[in-house]
Short mmCIF file of C-alpha atoms in Angstrom, two decimals:
data_model
loop_
_atom_site.label_atom_id
_atom_site.label_comp_id
_atom_site.label_asym_id
_atom_site.label_seq_id
_atom_site.Cartn_x
_atom_site.Cartn_y
_atom_site.Cartn_z
CA LEU A 1 -58.04 -34.40 65.98
CA ALA A 2 -56.39 -36.65 68.72
CA LEU A 3 -56.26 -40.40 68.06
CA ILE A 4 -55.62 -42.69 71.03
CA LYS A 5 -54.64 -46.08 69.57
CA ASN A 6 -55.67 -49.29 71.39
CA LEU A 7 -57.11 -47.67 74.49
CA TYR A 8 -59.32 -50.65 74.77
CA SER A 9 -58.09 -54.28 74.32
CA LYS A 10 -59.73 -56.63 71.70
CA GLU A 11 -61.47 -58.39 74.51
CA GLN A 12 -62.88 -55.22 76.11
CA THR A 13 -64.07 -53.93 72.69
CA ILE A 14 -65.85 -57.20 72.00
CA LYS A 15 -67.56 -57.00 75.36
CA PHE A 16 -68.72 -53.38 74.78
CA LYS A 17 -69.86 -54.20 71.31
CA THR A 18 -71.93 -57.04 72.62
CA GLU A 19 -73.56 -54.90 75.15
CA ALA A 20 -74.10 -52.20 72.54
CA ILE A 21 -75.99 -54.72 70.28
CA ASP A 22 -78.07 -55.66 73.26
CA ALA A 23 -78.83 -52.04 74.10
CA SER A 24 -79.78 -51.38 70.41
CA ASN A 25 -82.08 -54.30 70.44
CA SER A 26 -83.71 -53.14 73.74
CA PHE A 27 -83.96 -49.68 72.29
CA ILE A 28 -85.79 -50.97 69.16
CA GLU A 29 -88.03 -53.34 71.18
CA SER A 30 -89.08 -50.51 73.42
CA GLY A 31 -90.20 -48.42 70.46
CA GLY A 32 -87.16 -46.34 70.02
CA LYS A 33 -86.96 -44.57 66.78
CA PHE A 34 -84.46 -45.64 64.10
CA ASP A 35 -84.00 -45.20 60.40
CA ASP A 36 -82.63 -46.89 57.42
CA ASN A 37 -79.16 -45.79 57.95
CA SER A 38 -78.57 -45.75 61.64
CA ILE A 39 -79.48 -46.26 65.21
CA PHE A 40 -78.77 -43.42 67.52
CA ILE A 41 -79.37 -43.72 71.27
CA SER A 42 -78.91 -40.74 73.44
CA HIS A 43 -77.66 -41.47 76.96
CA ALA A 44 -76.98 -45.10 76.20
CA PHE A 45 -76.15 -45.78 79.85
CA THR A 46 -79.89 -45.70 80.59
CA TYR A 47 -79.99 -49.05 78.81
CA ASN A 48 -76.75 -50.37 80.32
CA LYS A 49 -74.47 -48.83 82.94
CA ILE A 50 -71.48 -50.33 81.17
CA PHE A 51 -71.42 -47.24 78.85
CA LEU A 52 -70.68 -45.11 81.90
CA GLU A 53 -67.41 -46.99 82.06
CA ILE A 54 -66.54 -45.86 78.55
CA ALA A 55 -67.78 -42.32 79.00
CA SER A 56 -65.88 -41.80 82.34
CA ASN A 57 -62.55 -43.46 81.08
CA GLU A 58 -59.79 -41.80 83.22
CA PHE A 59 -57.41 -41.41 80.29
CA ILE A 60 -59.99 -39.71 77.98
CA CYS A 61 -61.04 -37.41 80.90
CA GLN A 62 -57.44 -36.53 81.50
CA VAL A 63 -56.84 -35.62 77.90
CA ILE A 64 -59.93 -33.36 77.87
CA GLU A 65 -59.10 -31.89 81.28
CA GLU A 66 -55.73 -30.88 79.88
CA SER A 67 -57.43 -28.74 77.28
CA ILE A 68 -60.36 -27.16 79.21
CA GLY A 69 -59.63 -27.69 82.95
CA ASP A 70 -60.74 -30.20 85.46
CA SER A 71 -64.38 -29.19 85.82
CA ILE A 72 -65.76 -31.35 82.86
CA GLY A 73 -69.25 -32.70 82.50
CA PHE A 74 -71.19 -34.76 79.97
CA LEU A 75 -73.57 -33.06 77.61
CA ASN A 76 -74.50 -36.22 75.84
CA THR A 77 -73.34 -39.80 75.87
CA SER A 78 -74.71 -41.52 72.78
CA LEU A 79 -74.46 -44.85 71.04
CA ALA A 80 -74.50 -44.47 67.20
CA ASN A 81 -74.13 -47.10 64.51
CA ARG A 82 -74.32 -45.68 60.97
CA SER A 83 -74.94 -48.79 58.93
CA ILE A 84 -77.67 -49.67 56.45
CA LEU A 85 -80.39 -51.61 58.30
CA ASP A 86 -82.58 -54.29 56.67
CA ASN A 87 -85.51 -53.94 58.97
CA ASN A 88 -86.73 -50.46 58.45
CA LYS A 89 -87.99 -48.42 55.49
CA SER A 90 -88.25 -44.94 56.89
CA ASN A 91 -86.23 -43.23 54.07
CA ASN A 92 -84.82 -40.97 56.72
CA LEU A 93 -81.08 -40.32 56.37
CA GLY A 94 -80.44 -40.32 60.09
CA ALA A 95 -78.53 -38.04 62.50
CA GLY A 96 -75.23 -36.67 61.57
CA THR A 97 -75.54 -37.19 57.78
CA THR A 98 -75.31 -33.45 56.98
CA TRP A 99 -72.45 -31.16 57.76
CA HIS A 100 -72.70 -29.61 61.27
CA THR A 101 -70.84 -28.89 64.45
CA ASP A 102 -71.71 -30.04 67.85
CA SER A 103 -70.66 -26.71 69.47
CA LYS A 104 -73.12 -24.61 71.44
CA TYR A 105 -74.54 -21.50 69.96
CA ILE A 106 -75.91 -18.49 71.94
CA GLN A 107 -77.86 -15.44 71.09
CA ARG A 108 -80.56 -17.30 69.29
CA GLY A 109 -77.96 -19.32 67.34
CA LYS A 110 -76.15 -16.38 66.01
CA VAL A 111 -72.90 -16.79 68.07
CA ARG A 112 -70.88 -19.90 68.53
CA LEU A 113 -68.94 -20.49 71.74
CA ASN A 114 -65.32 -20.35 71.08
CA HIS A 115 -63.16 -23.31 70.08
CA GLY A 116 -61.82 -25.36 73.02
CA PHE A 117 -65.12 -25.10 74.99
CA SER A 118 -66.10 -28.74 74.44
CA TYR A 119 -64.86 -31.86 72.86
CA ILE A 120 -66.35 -35.16 71.49
CA ALA A 121 -64.76 -38.50 72.17
CA PHE A 122 -65.53 -41.31 69.76
CA PHE A 123 -64.94 -44.93 70.84
CA CYS A 124 -64.57 -47.32 67.95
CA MET A 125 -66.26 -50.65 68.64
CA ASP A 126 -65.59 -51.70 65.00
CA ASP A 127 -62.90 -50.63 62.53
CA PHE A 128 -63.76 -47.06 61.49
CA THR A 129 -63.01 -46.90 57.73
CA MET A 130 -64.12 -45.08 54.49
CA ASN A 131 -66.15 -48.18 53.79
CA SER A 132 -68.05 -48.05 57.11
CA ALA A 133 -69.39 -44.50 57.14
CA SER A 134 -66.53 -43.13 59.17
CA THR A 135 -66.66 -39.38 60.01
CA LYS A 136 -65.57 -36.78 57.44
CA TYR A 137 -64.26 -33.49 58.75
CA VAL A 138 -62.82 -30.20 57.66
CA PRO A 139 -59.36 -29.68 59.32
CA GLY A 140 -59.03 -26.38 61.20
CA SER A 141 -62.82 -25.67 60.88
CA HIS A 142 -63.07 -25.35 64.67
CA LEU A 143 -61.29 -21.98 64.35
CA LEU A 144 -64.20 -20.71 62.22
CA THR A 145 -67.18 -19.06 63.84
CA ASN A 146 -69.87 -19.76 61.22
CA ARG A 147 -71.91 -22.85 60.79
CA PRO A 148 -71.20 -25.07 57.75
CA ALA A 149 -73.86 -25.43 55.04
CA ARG A 150 -75.70 -28.62 55.64
CA LYS A 151 -74.85 -29.62 52.12
CA LEU A 152 -71.38 -28.38 52.04
CA ASN A 153 -69.70 -27.81 48.68
CA GLU A 154 -66.91 -30.31 49.44
CA SER A 155 -64.84 -29.05 46.38
CA GLN A 156 -64.23 -25.76 48.31
CA TYR A 157 -62.65 -27.43 51.38
CA LYS A 158 -60.01 -29.90 52.20
CA ILE A 159 -61.92 -32.98 53.55
CA ASN A 160 -60.38 -35.75 55.53
CA GLN A 161 -62.10 -38.92 56.69
CA ILE A 162 -61.18 -40.49 59.99
CA GLU A 163 -59.78 -44.06 59.92
CA ALA A 164 -59.23 -45.87 63.24
CA GLU A 165 -59.27 -49.48 64.49
CA ALA A 166 -61.61 -51.10 66.91
CA GLY A 167 -60.57 -50.26 70.43
CA ASP A 168 -59.23 -46.73 69.30
CA VAL A 169 -60.62 -43.44 70.50
CA PHE A 170 -60.57 -40.17 68.61
CA ILE A 171 -61.33 -36.82 70.08
CA ILE A 172 -62.30 -33.67 68.24
CA ASP A 173 -63.25 -30.11 69.19
CA SER A 174 -66.90 -29.88 69.06
CA GLY A 175 -66.67 -26.81 66.65
CA VAL A 176 -65.18 -29.03 63.91
CA TRP A 177 -67.29 -29.26 60.85
CA HIS A 178 -68.04 -32.90 60.39
CA CYS A 179 -70.54 -35.44 58.93
CA ALA A 180 -70.97 -39.18 58.81
CA GLY A 181 -69.65 -40.86 55.75
CA GLU A 182 -71.68 -42.80 53.33
CA PRO A 183 -73.47 -45.65 55.14
CA SER A 184 -72.88 -49.15 54.13
CA LYS A 185 -73.93 -52.64 55.37
CA LEU A 186 -70.72 -52.56 57.63
CA SER A 187 -71.15 -51.78 61.18
CA ARG A 188 -69.40 -48.83 62.74
#
């Protein structure tokens, strides 16, 4: 886990958050699916090109290039807000609520590509706290080759929860076992 403090200023973060709210509203108005506990928009830059500015941040790209080389590409650029919504009653828990990796698997899902193959960068538009569904993860799990149980017995592992401030970015290996924390009314 790499935490980059204050990559974006307060003003920049407010600007991005305003655009994210607008994109979320456009997504819902156009019939996009959402659930009680989150809005998840794949390829958010299709709603607003400003999200390419975040996804292609030179500093973030340099950090990732130092790990995997200078030929990087985007597999997914998404906008996610794991907070309880008042305007929907789907009873769906939402994406990311069970333990998983975002790594790639081959041979019909039997073999995971090795750690260091891909990374996930999270930009915090709000404070990322235990009270706002911040991501839980198992340290060192990117070195394991098996998939986590969707309902992981958390007493068998050391579980950490990421805390960061609005404007911070954290980067994890896509093989890290992780899941969203408990949703609340707080935005994240």
